[in-house]
Coordinates of C-alpha atoms and ligand atoms in Angstrom, one line a residue:
M1 CA -104.1 51.2 51.1
C2 CA -103.1 50.4 54.7
G3 CA -99.4 50.4 55.4
I4 CA -97.3 49.0 58.1
V5 CA -93.8 49.9 59.3
A6 CA -92.2 48.6 62.5
Y7 CA -88.8 48.8 64.2
K8 CA -87.0 46.8 66.8
G9 CA -83.4 47.8 67.7
Y10 CA -81.4 50.1 69.9
K11 CA -82.2 53.4 68.2
N12 CA -85.1 55.8 68.9
C13 CA -87.9 54.4 66.8
Y14 CA -89.8 57.5 66.0
P15 CA -87.6 59.1 63.3
I16 CA -87.4 55.6 61.5
L17 CA -91.2 55.0 61.9
L18 CA -92.2 58.5 60.7
N19 CA -89.9 58.3 57.7
G20 CA -91.4 54.9 57.0
L21 CA -94.9 56.3 57.2
H22 CA -94.0 59.0 54.8
R23 CA -92.7 56.3 52.4
L24 CA -96.0 54.5 52.7
E25 CA -98.2 57.6 52.0
Y26 CA -98.2 56.8 48.3
R27 CA -100.4 53.9 49.0
G28 CA -103.3 56.1 50.0
Y29 CA -104.7 56.4 53.5
D30 CA -106.9 58.5 55.8
S31 CA -105.3 58.3 59.2
A32 CA -102.0 57.3 60.8
G33 CA -100.7 56.2 64.1
V34 CA -97.6 55.0 66.0
A35 CA -97.1 53.0 69.3
C36 CA -93.7 52.8 71.0
L37 CA -92.4 50.9 74.1
T38 CA -91.1 53.6 76.5
K39 CA -88.1 53.6 78.6
H40 CA -90.4 53.4 81.6
G41 CA -92.0 50.2 80.4
K42 CA -95.2 51.8 79.2
L43 CA -96.8 51.8 75.8
S44 CA -97.3 55.2 74.1
I45 CA -99.9 55.3 71.4
T46 CA -100.4 58.3 69.2
K47 CA -103.0 58.4 66.4
K48 CA -104.5 61.0 64.2
S49 CA -106.9 61.1 61.3
G50 CA -105.6 62.9 58.3
K51 CA -102.0 63.0 57.0
V52 CA -98.7 61.8 58.6
K53 CA -97.7 65.4 58.9
H54 CA -100.6 65.9 61.3
L55 CA -99.4 63.0 63.4
E56 CA -95.9 64.4 63.4
Q57 CA -97.2 67.6 64.7
L58 CA -99.1 65.9 67.4
L59 CA -96.0 64.0 68.5
K60 CA -94.0 67.2 68.6
N61 CA -96.6 68.8 70.8
K62 CA -96.7 65.8 73.1
D63 CA -92.9 65.8 73.4
I64 CA -92.8 62.1 73.9
I65 CA -90.4 61.3 71.1
Q66 CA -87.3 61.2 73.4
D67 CA -88.9 58.5 75.5
C68 CA -88.5 55.5 73.3
R69 CA -87.0 52.2 74.3
G70 CA -86.3 51.0 70.8
S71 CA -89.4 49.2 69.6
G72 CA -92.3 50.6 67.8
I73 CA -95.0 49.9 65.3
A74 CA -96.7 52.3 63.0
H75 CA -99.6 52.2 60.4
T76 CA -101.3 54.2 57.7
R77 CA -105.0 53.2 57.6
W78 CA -107.3 53.1 54.6
A79 CA -110.8 52.6 56.2
T80 CA -112.6 49.3 55.6
H81 CA -114.5 48.7 58.9
G82 CA -115.5 51.9 60.6
K83 CA -115.1 55.6 59.8
P84 CA -111.7 57.1 59.0
N85 CA -111.3 58.7 62.5
Q86 CA -108.8 58.7 65.3
I87 CA -110.5 56.0 67.3
N88 CA -110.6 53.5 64.5
S89 CA -107.1 54.3 63.4
H90 CA -104.2 51.9 64.3
P91 CA -102.4 50.8 66.4
H92 CA -105.1 49.1 68.5
K93 CA -104.6 47.7 72.0
D94 CA -106.3 45.0 74.0
Q95 CA -108.4 45.7 77.1
S96 CA -105.5 45.4 79.5
G97 CA -103.5 48.0 77.5
D98 CA -100.6 45.7 77.4
I99 CA -100.7 44.5 73.9
V100 CA -100.8 46.6 70.8
L101 CA -101.1 45.7 67.1
V102 CA -101.2 47.1 63.6
H103 CA -103.0 45.2 60.9
N104 CA -103.4 45.2 57.1
G105 CA -106.2 43.2 55.6
I106 CA -109.6 42.2 56.8
I107 CA -110.7 39.7 59.5
E108 CA -113.8 38.2 58.0
N109 CA -115.1 36.4 61.1
Y110 CA -114.7 39.4 63.4
D111 CA -118.4 39.4 64.3
P112 CA -118.7 35.9 66.1
I113 CA -115.3 36.5 67.7
K114 CA -116.4 39.9 69.0
K115 CA -119.6 38.4 70.4
F116 CA -117.6 35.7 72.1
L117 CA -115.2 38.2 73.6
Q118 CA -118.1 40.5 74.7
S119 CA -119.6 37.4 76.5
K120 CA -116.3 37.4 78.5
K121 CA -116.8 41.1 79.4
V122 CA -114.3 42.5 76.9
K123 CA -115.2 46.1 76.0
F124 CA -114.5 47.5 72.5
K125 CA -113.6 51.0 71.7
S126 CA -113.5 51.1 67.9
E127 CA -115.6 49.7 65.1
T128 CA -112.8 47.9 63.5
D129 CA -112.2 44.2 62.8
T130 CA -108.6 44.8 63.9
E131 CA -109.5 45.5 67.5
V132 CA -111.2 42.1 67.5
L133 CA -107.9 40.5 66.7
V134 CA -105.9 42.3 69.3
Q135 CA -108.5 41.7 72.0
L136 CA -108.4 38.0 71.1
I137 CA -104.7 37.9 71.7
G138 CA -105.1 39.8 74.9
Y139 CA -107.8 37.2 75.9
F140 CA -105.4 34.3 75.4
F141 CA -102.6 36.2 77.2
Q142 CA -104.6 37.6 80.2
N143 CA -107.4 35.0 80.6
V144 CA -106.0 31.7 79.2
K145 CA -102.5 32.6 80.5
L146 CA -100.7 31.5 77.4
D147 CA -97.3 33.2 76.8
F148 CA -97.2 36.1 74.3
Q149 CA -96.1 33.9 71.3
Q150 CA -98.7 31.3 72.0
S151 CA -101.4 33.9 72.5
V152 CA -100.6 35.4 69.0
R153 CA -100.6 32.0 67.5
A154 CA -103.8 30.8 69.1
A155 CA -105.6 34.0 68.1
L156 CA -104.4 33.8 64.4
Q157 CA -105.5 30.1 64.2
R158 CA -109.0 31.3 65.0
V159 CA -109.4 34.1 62.5
D160 CA -110.4 34.0 58.9
G161 CA -109.5 36.5 56.2
A162 CA -106.4 38.2 55.2
Y163 CA -103.8 39.8 57.5
G164 CA -100.3 41.2 57.9
I165 CA -99.8 42.1 61.6
V166 CA -97.1 43.3 63.9
V167 CA -97.7 43.0 67.7
L168 CA -95.9 44.4 70.8
N169 CA -96.5 43.5 74.4
K170 CA -95.2 45.6 77.3
K171 CA -95.0 42.4 79.4
S172 CA -92.6 40.9 76.8
P173 CA -90.7 44.1 76.0
D174 CA -87.9 42.3 74.1
M175 CA -90.2 40.6 71.7
M176 CA -91.9 41.8 68.5
I177 CA -94.1 39.4 66.5
A178 CA -95.1 39.7 62.8
A179 CA -97.3 37.4 60.9
R180 CA -99.0 37.3 57.6
K181 CA -101.7 35.5 55.6
G182 CA -102.9 37.0 52.4
S183 CA -101.4 40.4 53.1
P184 CA -97.7 40.8 52.3
L185 CA -95.1 41.4 55.0
V186 CA -91.4 41.9 54.7
L187 CA -88.7 41.6 57.3
G188 CA -85.5 43.6 57.1
I189 CA -82.4 42.6 59.1
K190 CA -79.4 44.7 59.9
D191 CA -77.0 43.4 62.7
K192 CA -79.1 44.1 65.9
E193 CA -81.9 46.0 64.2
F194 CA -85.0 44.6 62.7
F195 CA -87.6 46.3 60.4
V196 CA -90.9 45.1 59.3
G197 CA -92.9 46.6 56.4
S198 CA -96.0 46.0 54.4
D199 CA -93.6 46.4 51.4
I200 CA -90.0 47.2 51.1
S201 CA -90.5 51.0 50.7
P202 CA -90.1 51.9 54.4
I203 CA -87.2 49.4 54.8
V204 CA -84.8 49.8 51.9
K205 CA -83.3 53.0 53.2
H206 CA -82.0 51.0 56.3
T207 CA -81.2 47.5 54.9
Q208 CA -81.1 45.4 51.8
N209 CA -81.2 42.1 53.6
I210 CA -84.7 41.1 53.2
I211 CA -87.0 38.1 54.1
Y212 CA -90.3 38.0 52.3
L213 CA -92.5 36.3 54.8
E214 CA -94.4 33.5 53.0
D215 CA -98.1 33.0 53.6
A216 CA -99.1 31.7 57.0
Q217 CA -95.6 32.5 58.5
M218 CA -94.6 34.3 61.6
A219 CA -91.4 36.1 62.5
I220 CA -90.6 36.2 66.2
I221 CA -87.9 38.8 67.0
D222 CA -86.6 38.2 70.6
G223 CA -83.8 40.4 71.8
N224 CA -81.1 40.3 69.2
D225 CA -82.3 37.1 67.6
Y226 CA -85.2 36.0 65.5
K227 CA -86.9 32.9 64.1
I228 CA -89.3 32.2 61.3
T229 CA -92.0 29.7 62.1
S230 CA -95.4 28.8 60.5
I231 CA -98.5 30.1 62.2
D232 CA -99.6 26.5 62.9
K233 CA -96.4 25.2 64.7
D234 CA -93.7 26.6 66.7
V235 CA -91.0 24.9 64.6
S236 CA -88.1 27.1 63.1
L237 CA -88.1 27.3 59.4
P238 CA -85.2 28.3 57.1
K239 CA -84.4 32.0 57.0
K240 CA -84.5 32.9 53.5
V241 CA -82.6 36.2 53.4
E242 CA -82.4 37.9 50.1
K243 CA -80.1 40.7 49.1
I244 CA -82.2 43.1 47.2
D245 CA -80.9 45.5 44.6
Y246 CA -83.7 48.0 44.7
K247 CA -83.3 51.7 45.6
I248 CA -86.1 54.1 46.1
D249 CA -84.8 57.6 45.3
D250 CA -85.9 60.2 47.8
Y251 CA -89.2 61.3 46.7
D252 CA -88.6 64.4 44.7
K253 CA -91.1 66.2 42.6
G254 CA -88.3 68.2 40.9
K255 CA -89.8 71.1 39.0
F256 CA -93.3 69.6 39.1
K257 CA -96.0 70.5 41.6
F258 CA -97.4 66.9 41.6
F259 CA -95.8 63.4 41.2
M260 CA -98.5 62.5 38.6
H261 CA -97.3 65.4 36.4
K262 CA -93.7 64.4 36.8
E263 CA -94.6 60.8 36.1
I264 CA -96.5 61.8 32.9
H265 CA -93.3 63.5 31.7
E266 CA -91.1 60.6 32.7
Q267 CA -92.7 58.5 30.1
I268 CA -90.0 59.5 27.6
E269 CA -87.5 57.6 29.8
T270 CA -89.7 54.8 31.1
I271 CA -90.8 53.6 27.7
N272 CA -87.3 53.7 26.7
N273 CA -86.1 51.9 29.7
T274 CA -88.7 49.2 29.3
I275 CA -87.4 48.4 25.7
K276 CA -83.8 49.1 26.3
G277 CA -81.6 45.9 26.3
R278 CA -84.7 43.8 25.2
V279 CA -84.3 44.4 21.4
N280 CA -81.3 43.6 19.3
K281 CA -80.5 42.7 15.8
D282 CA -81.7 39.1 16.3
G283 CA -85.0 40.1 17.8
I284 CA -86.7 40.5 21.2
L285 CA -85.1 39.2 24.4
L286 CA -87.3 38.8 27.4
Q287 CA -84.9 36.9 29.7
G288 CA -87.4 36.6 32.5
L289 CA -89.5 34.3 30.3
F290 CA -86.6 32.2 28.9
K291 CA -87.2 29.0 30.8
Y292 CA -90.8 28.9 29.9
W293 CA -90.7 30.3 26.4
P294 CA -91.0 26.8 24.7
A295 CA -94.3 26.2 26.4
I296 CA -95.5 29.9 26.2
K297 CA -95.0 30.0 22.4
R298 CA -97.0 26.8 21.9
A299 CA -100.0 28.1 24.0
D300 CA -103.2 27.7 22.2
K301 CA -105.1 30.1 24.5
I302 CA -103.8 32.9 26.8
F303 CA -105.6 34.4 29.8
I304 CA -104.8 37.9 31.0
T305 CA -105.9 39.0 34.4
A306 CA -105.5 42.4 36.2
C307 CA -107.5 45.2 37.9
G308 CA -108.2 48.8 37.0
T309 CA -105.6 50.5 34.8
S310 CA -103.6 47.3 34.5
W311 CA -106.8 45.6 33.2
H312 CA -107.1 48.3 30.5
A313 CA -103.4 47.4 29.5
G314 CA -104.6 43.8 29.4
L315 CA -107.3 44.6 26.8
I316 CA -104.7 46.3 24.6
G317 CA -102.4 43.2 25.2
K318 CA -105.2 40.9 23.9
N319 CA -105.6 43.0 20.8
L320 CA -101.8 43.0 20.1
I321 CA -101.3 39.2 20.8
E322 CA -104.4 38.2 18.7
R323 CA -103.1 40.6 15.9
F324 CA -99.4 39.5 15.8
A325 CA -99.5 35.9 17.2
E326 CA -103.0 34.7 16.3
V327 CA -103.6 33.2 19.7
P328 CA -107.0 33.8 21.3
V329 CA -106.7 35.8 24.5
H330 CA -109.3 35.9 27.3
V331 CA -109.0 39.0 29.6
E332 CA -110.7 39.0 32.9
Y333 CA -110.8 41.2 36.0
A334 CA -108.8 39.5 38.7
S335 CA -111.7 39.9 41.1
E336 CA -113.9 37.9 38.7
F337 CA -111.2 35.4 37.6
R338 CA -110.7 34.3 41.2
Y339 CA -114.3 33.2 41.6
N340 CA -115.6 32.5 38.1
K341 CA -115.3 29.1 36.5
T342 CA -112.4 29.9 34.4
L343 CA -111.1 27.2 31.9
V344 CA -107.5 27.4 33.1
D345 CA -105.6 24.2 33.2
N346 CA -102.0 23.0 32.8
N347 CA -101.9 23.9 29.2
S348 CA -102.7 27.6 29.9
V349 CA -100.6 30.6 30.0
V350 CA -102.0 33.2 32.5
I351 CA -100.5 36.7 32.3
A352 CA -101.1 38.8 35.4
I353 CA -100.4 42.5 35.1
S354 CA -99.8 44.7 38.1
Q355 CA -97.9 47.9 38.8
S356 CA -97.6 47.4 42.6
G357 CA -97.4 43.7 42.5
E358 CA -99.4 43.6 45.6
T359 CA -103.1 43.8 44.4
A360 CA -105.0 41.3 46.5
D361 CA -107.4 40.1 43.7
T362 CA -104.6 39.8 41.2
L363 CA -102.6 37.7 43.6
A364 CA -105.6 35.5 44.2
A365 CA -106.1 35.0 40.5
I366 CA -102.4 34.0 40.2
H367 CA -102.8 31.5 43.0
K368 CA -105.8 30.0 41.4
A369 CA -103.9 29.7 38.0
N370 CA -100.8 28.2 39.8
E371 CA -103.1 25.6 41.5
A372 CA -104.5 24.7 38.1
G373 CA -101.0 24.0 36.8
A374 CA -100.9 27.0 34.4
I375 CA -97.8 28.8 33.4
T376 CA -98.1 32.2 35.2
V377 CA -96.4 35.2 33.8
G378 CA -96.1 38.5 35.7
I379 CA -95.9 41.9 34.2
C380 CA -95.0 44.0 37.1
N381 CA -93.2 47.1 38.1
V382 CA -91.9 46.2 41.6
P383 CA -89.1 43.7 41.9
G384 CA -89.5 41.6 45.0
S385 CA -93.3 42.2 45.1
S386 CA -95.7 39.3 45.6
V387 CA -96.7 39.2 41.9
S388 CA -93.1 38.9 40.8
R389 CA -92.4 36.1 43.4
E390 CA -95.6 34.1 42.9
T391 CA -95.6 33.9 39.1
N392 CA -93.4 31.4 37.3
C393 CA -91.7 33.9 35.2
G394 CA -92.3 37.5 34.1
V395 CA -91.2 40.8 32.6
F396 CA -90.6 43.9 34.7
T397 CA -91.9 47.3 33.6
R398 CA -88.9 49.4 34.4
C399 CA -90.5 52.7 35.3
G400 CA -89.2 53.2 38.8
H401 CA -91.4 54.0 41.7
E402 CA -94.8 55.3 40.7
V403 CA -96.0 57.6 43.5
G404 CA -99.1 59.4 42.0
V405 CA -102.1 57.2 42.9
A406 CA -103.5 57.5 39.3
S407 CA -101.4 55.2 37.3
T408 CA -99.6 56.8 34.2
K409 CA -96.1 55.8 33.4
A410 CA -96.8 52.2 34.6
F411 CA -99.7 51.9 32.0
T412 CA -97.6 52.9 28.9
A413 CA -94.8 50.6 30.2
Q414 CA -97.2 47.7 30.5
I415 CA -98.5 48.1 27.0
T416 CA -94.9 48.3 25.9
V417 CA -94.2 45.1 27.4
L418 CA -97.2 43.6 25.9
Y419 CA -96.2 44.8 22.5
L420 CA -92.7 43.2 22.9
L421 CA -94.4 40.0 24.0
A422 CA -96.9 40.0 21.2
L423 CA -94.2 40.7 18.5
K424 CA -92.0 37.9 20.1
L425 CA -94.8 35.5 20.0
G426 CA -95.7 36.3 16.4
R427 CA -92.1 35.8 15.4
S428 CA -91.7 32.5 17.3
R429 CA -94.9 31.3 15.7
N430 CA -93.5 32.2 12.2
L431 CA -96.2 34.8 11.6
L432 CA -93.8 37.7 11.5
T433 CA -90.5 38.1 9.7
K434 CA -87.3 39.4 11.3
N435 CA -87.7 42.6 9.3
S436 CA -91.3 43.2 10.2
V437 CA -90.4 42.9 13.9
K438 CA -87.6 45.4 13.4
A439 CA -89.8 47.7 11.5
H440 CA -92.3 47.8 14.5
L441 CA -89.4 48.6 16.9
D442 CA -88.2 51.8 15.7
Y443 CA -88.5 53.0 19.3
K444 CA -86.0 55.8 19.1
N445 CA -88.3 57.5 16.6
A446 CA -91.2 56.5 18.9
I447 CA -89.7 58.3 21.9
K448 CA -89.2 61.5 19.8
K449 CA -92.9 61.4 19.2
V450 CA -93.6 61.2 22.9
K451 CA -91.5 64.3 23.3
L452 CA -93.6 66.1 20.5
V453 CA -96.9 65.2 22.3
L454 CA -95.5 66.5 25.6
R455 CA -94.6 69.8 23.9
K456 CA -98.4 70.2 23.2
E457 CA -99.0 70.4 26.8
L458 CA -100.2 73.9 26.9
D459 CA -102.6 73.4 24.0
I460 CA -104.0 70.4 25.8
K461 CA -104.3 72.4 29.0
K462 CA -106.3 75.2 27.2
I463 CA -108.8 72.7 25.8
A464 CA -109.0 70.9 29.2
L465 CA -109.9 74.1 31.0
K466 CA -112.7 74.8 28.5
Y467 CA -114.5 71.7 29.7
K468 CA -113.7 71.7 33.4
N469 CA -117.2 72.5 34.5
A470 CA -118.9 69.6 32.6
S471 CA -120.5 67.0 34.8
D472 CA -120.2 64.0 32.5
F473 CA -117.9 63.0 29.7
L474 CA -118.1 60.2 27.1
Y475 CA -114.8 58.7 25.8
L476 CA -115.1 56.8 22.5
G477 CA -112.6 54.7 20.6
R478 CA -112.5 51.5 18.5
G479 CA -110.2 48.5 18.4
L480 CA -107.0 49.2 20.3
N481 CA -108.3 52.6 21.2
F482 CA -111.4 51.3 23.1
P483 CA -109.2 50.5 26.1
V484 CA -107.6 53.9 25.7
A485 CA -111.1 55.4 25.9
L486 CA -111.6 53.4 29.2
E487 CA -108.3 54.5 30.6
G488 CA -109.0 58.2 29.6
A489 CA -112.4 58.1 31.4
L490 CA -110.9 56.3 34.4
K491 CA -108.2 59.0 34.7
L492 CA -110.7 61.8 34.6
K493 CA -113.0 60.1 37.2
E494 CA -110.4 59.3 39.7
I495 CA -108.6 62.5 39.9
S496 CA -111.3 65.2 39.0
Y497 CA -114.3 63.4 40.4
I498 CA -116.3 64.0 37.1
H499 CA -118.4 61.2 35.9
A500 CA -116.9 59.8 32.7
E501 CA -117.5 56.5 30.7
G502 CA -115.4 54.9 28.0
Y503 CA -117.2 52.9 25.3
P504 CA -116.4 51.4 21.9
A505 CA -117.4 54.3 19.6
A506 CA -120.1 52.4 17.7
E507 CA -121.6 50.9 20.8
M508 CA -122.5 54.4 21.9
K509 CA -125.8 54.1 19.8
H510 CA -127.0 51.2 22.0
G511 CA -127.7 53.3 25.0
P512 CA -125.2 56.1 26.1
I513 CA -126.3 58.3 23.2
A514 CA -129.4 59.0 25.4
L515 CA -127.0 61.1 27.6
V516 CA -125.8 63.4 24.8
D517 CA -126.9 67.0 24.9
E518 CA -125.2 70.4 24.2
D519 CA -123.4 70.2 27.6
M520 CA -121.9 66.9 27.1
P521 CA -118.2 66.7 25.9
N522 CA -117.5 63.6 23.9
V523 CA -113.7 62.7 23.5
F524 CA -113.1 60.7 20.3
I525 CA -109.8 58.9 19.8
V526 CA -109.4 58.6 16.0
P527 CA -106.4 57.1 14.4
K528 CA -106.3 57.0 10.5
D529 CA -106.9 53.3 10.3
K530 CA -109.5 50.9 8.8
T531 CA -112.2 52.1 11.1
Y532 CA -111.6 55.8 10.3
D533 CA -114.6 56.3 8.1
K534 CA -116.8 54.4 10.6
I535 CA -115.8 56.5 13.5
I536 CA -116.5 59.7 11.5
S537 CA -120.1 58.4 11.2
N538 CA -120.1 58.0 15.0
I539 CA -118.9 61.5 15.5
E540 CA -121.6 62.8 13.1
E541 CA -124.2 61.0 15.2
I542 CA -123.1 62.8 18.3
K543 CA -122.6 66.1 16.5
S544 CA -126.2 66.0 15.2
R545 CA -127.4 65.8 18.8
K546 CA -125.4 68.9 19.6
G547 CA -122.8 67.1 21.8
K548 CA -119.4 68.8 22.1
I549 CA -116.6 67.0 20.2
I550 CA -113.1 66.7 21.2
I551 CA -110.9 64.7 18.8
I552 CA -107.5 63.2 19.4
T553 CA -106.0 62.1 16.0
D554 CA -103.1 61.7 13.7
S555 CA -105.1 62.8 10.7
R556 CA -105.0 66.2 9.1
D557 CA -108.2 65.7 7.3
K558 CA -110.4 68.8 7.0
I559 CA -113.4 66.6 7.7
L560 CA -112.3 66.1 11.3
K561 CA -111.4 69.7 11.8
N562 CA -115.0 70.6 10.7
L563 CA -116.6 68.1 13.1
A564 CA -114.4 69.0 16.1
N565 CA -115.1 71.7 18.7
D566 CA -111.5 71.0 19.6
L567 CA -108.9 68.8 18.0
I568 CA -105.5 67.6 19.3
L569 CA -103.2 66.5 16.5
I570 CA -100.6 63.8 17.4
P571 CA -97.6 62.8 15.2
K572 CA -98.1 60.0 12.7
T573 CA -96.8 56.7 13.9
N574 CA -97.7 53.0 14.1
H575 CA -100.8 51.6 15.9
Y576 CA -99.1 50.8 19.1
M577 CA -97.4 54.1 19.4
F578 CA -100.7 55.9 18.5
V579 CA -102.2 54.2 21.7
V580 CA -99.3 55.5 23.8
L581 CA -99.5 59.0 22.5
A582 CA -103.2 59.3 22.7
T583 CA -103.0 58.0 26.4
I584 CA -100.5 60.7 27.2
V585 CA -102.8 63.3 25.9
L586 CA -105.7 62.0 27.9
Q587 CA -103.6 61.8 31.0
L588 CA -102.7 65.6 30.7
F589 CA -106.3 66.4 29.8
A590 CA -107.5 64.8 33.2
Y591 CA -104.6 66.3 35.1
Y592 CA -105.4 69.9 34.1
I593 CA -109.0 69.5 34.8
A594 CA -108.3 68.1 38.2
V595 CA -105.7 70.7 39.1
S596 CA -108.1 73.4 38.0
K597 CA -110.5 72.1 40.7
K598 CA -107.7 72.3 43.3
I599 CA -107.6 68.5 43.9
N600 CA -104.5 66.8 45.2
V601 CA -104.1 64.6 42.2
D602 CA -101.4 62.5 43.8
Q603 CA -103.8 61.3 46.6
P604 CA -107.4 61.6 45.3
R605 CA -110.1 61.0 47.8
N606 CA -111.0 57.3 48.7
L607 CA -108.3 55.8 46.5
A608 CA -105.3 53.7 47.4
K609 CA -102.3 53.0 45.3
S610 CA -101.9 49.5 46.4
V611 CA -105.2 47.6 46.9
T612 CA -104.3 44.9 49.3
V613 CA -107.8 43.8 50.3
E614 CA -110.4 42.1 48.2
Ligands
F6R701 C1 -105.9 53.7 38.3 C2 -105.0 52.7 39.1 C3 -105.7 51.5 39.5 C4 -104.8 50.3 39.4 C5 -105.4 49.1 40.1 C6 -104.5 47.8 39.9 O1 -105.1 54.8 38.0 O2 -103.9 53.0 39.4 O3 -106.8 51.2 38.8 O4 -104.4 50.1 38.1 O5 -105.7 49.3 41.4 O6 -103.3 48.1 40.6 P1 -101.9 47.3 40.2 O7 -101.5 47.6 38.8 O8 -100.8 47.8 41.2 O9 -102.2 45.9 40.4

C-alpha cells in the first residue's frame, strides 16, 4: 500500500528517494511521485502513474535531477480516493504551490473540509482526500497567516482518520515536518541528515538510528536540528532514538524469475530459522513471552486476530492450541474484532498475527485488546514494526523480508510459531510429556521432507498447467486442512485472478456442490488421519457429478489413485508438517498457473503487501 520516503540533508535527494521508492515497491502501488526543493528556491514535482522505473525515466528526460537543494519527499500511491492516474498521485500541493505533501492513510472528513475550502475560493485539481489536507495547511499558512509549523498543526487538529505525512514549504526551505496518527512513520537520523519512511525499508541502508514516531506525534526538522512534539502542543518530547539491528539485503531474485518463487523455496531455511534456538533438551524456549508466560499459561480463553493469510494461520493455531493445550480459542478477522462486541478483558490473551506488522485492522484490534487490559502477544515478521512494538510480548517469525505480495514463507513460519506455542502451552499445563513434545519436534526430519516436496515441483507444474484454463476451483479439506484449503484458494485467486473457494470438505454438500460440473477442478487435501474415510465419501460425491479431482495426500492407497484425475503424493509425516507440506504444494500449484498467464505474481493487480488503511 502507499509508501513514503523523505530526505533532508546536504546531498542530492533524488538518488536517495528513488532508491527508497524501489524499496517500497513491495508494498504494492499504482503510481509514484517525488517533490524536491531546488537550488533556485522552487519546488519541482514529478509524478507518474505506473512503476517507479517510469518515474525514473521521466526524471532523466526532464534532466532536473542535478537541481536539488537537499530536501525532498516521495511516495508510492495505492489508490483509495480517485483513479490511479498522474493527477491523483502524490505529492500534492496547495493552491499557492508553496506547500507540498505526501500522505499515507485516509482523511475521513475530507468532504466538509473541501466544501469549506471551496467556499474560500480554493480550487482543487485532484479527486484525493490528500489534496484536501495540503490545501487546508495552505489555507492556514496563506490566509490565516500562521507560521508553517502552526499551519500543519492547525490542519491536523481538524482532520479525522489516519495519516502519516511529510510536508515541505518553499517559504520555509530549512524545515521538513512529519506527523502521524494511525499510519506508521519512522524517522532516521545520521549527523546532519534526516530520513523519513513509512517503514524502515527505505531508511536502513542509510542509518540504524531510528525514532518510531508514536501516534499523534510530529517531528519538526529545522536546519540541522530536530524536535519531537505532540500534534496538540508545541512542547518538545523526549527523543527516543533506537539502534536497530535489521538489515535488508539487496533485493535479489537469485536464480528465480520471481520473488514469490524464491520465497517458496526459502521455506527450507525459514522454517528451520523459526525453530532454531527455540527448542532444546528441556523443551521449547520462547524468550519473547518469558515475562508474561505465567499469565499466558493460565489463560482460560485465547483470542487470535489477524487478516488474510495470517488469519488462515490463526485458524490452524486454534486447532493446534485446542488440541495440545485444551484451551478454547476464538479466531476473528481483525477488521471484525475491532468493531464487534468481543468478550476480551484483563484475563484474556489476544494473539495478533501479522507478517508486515503494519496492517491497520490488526493494529486497531491490538489497541482494543490493550485497552481492555488483555495480554497481547504478537506473532510478527518485522522487528520494529508497529505490531511488535504495540503488543505486550511476542515471537518473531524469522523469515527475512517477504517481497512477493502473496504471502508464502511467512505463512509457514507463522504456523511453525503457533505449533511451538501450542506444544509449550500443552507442556506447561501438564497435558504433554517432555518426550511427546520432543517427538513432535523432529524438525530436522521435517525440513528434509520440505526438500522432498520441492523436488516434486515439475510434477506439480505439469498438473497445474492442465487446469490453467479453468474459471473456478474448489479447495476442500477437513480439520487442520480446512484453513489450508482456504489458503490454497486465496493464493490462486490473488495471483492468477481465477475464482477459487475453500470449504471444509463435508460442508460442500450444503451449497457449493451446485457449482460442480465436468469443467470444475476440485482440490482435495487428504491426510491419512481419522477423517480419511469421510473425505473419501466427499470425493466420491464430487466424482459422481463429473467434477475433476486433484488430490494432495500422504496415502498410497489405491482407492485415492482411482478417484483422482491427478494426485500429488507428499511424504508421511505428522499433522503439523502435513499442513506445511500441503501448503507448499498449493503455493507452487497457484504459482505455475499464474505464471502461465503471464501475470507478475510479485505484484498482482489491486493488491498491496502492507494494508495500512482500514
Ligand atoms: C495474502 C496476503 C494477505 C495478508 C494480509 C495480512 O497472500 O499476503 O492476505 O496476509 O494482508 O497481512 P499481514 O500478515 O502483513 O498483517
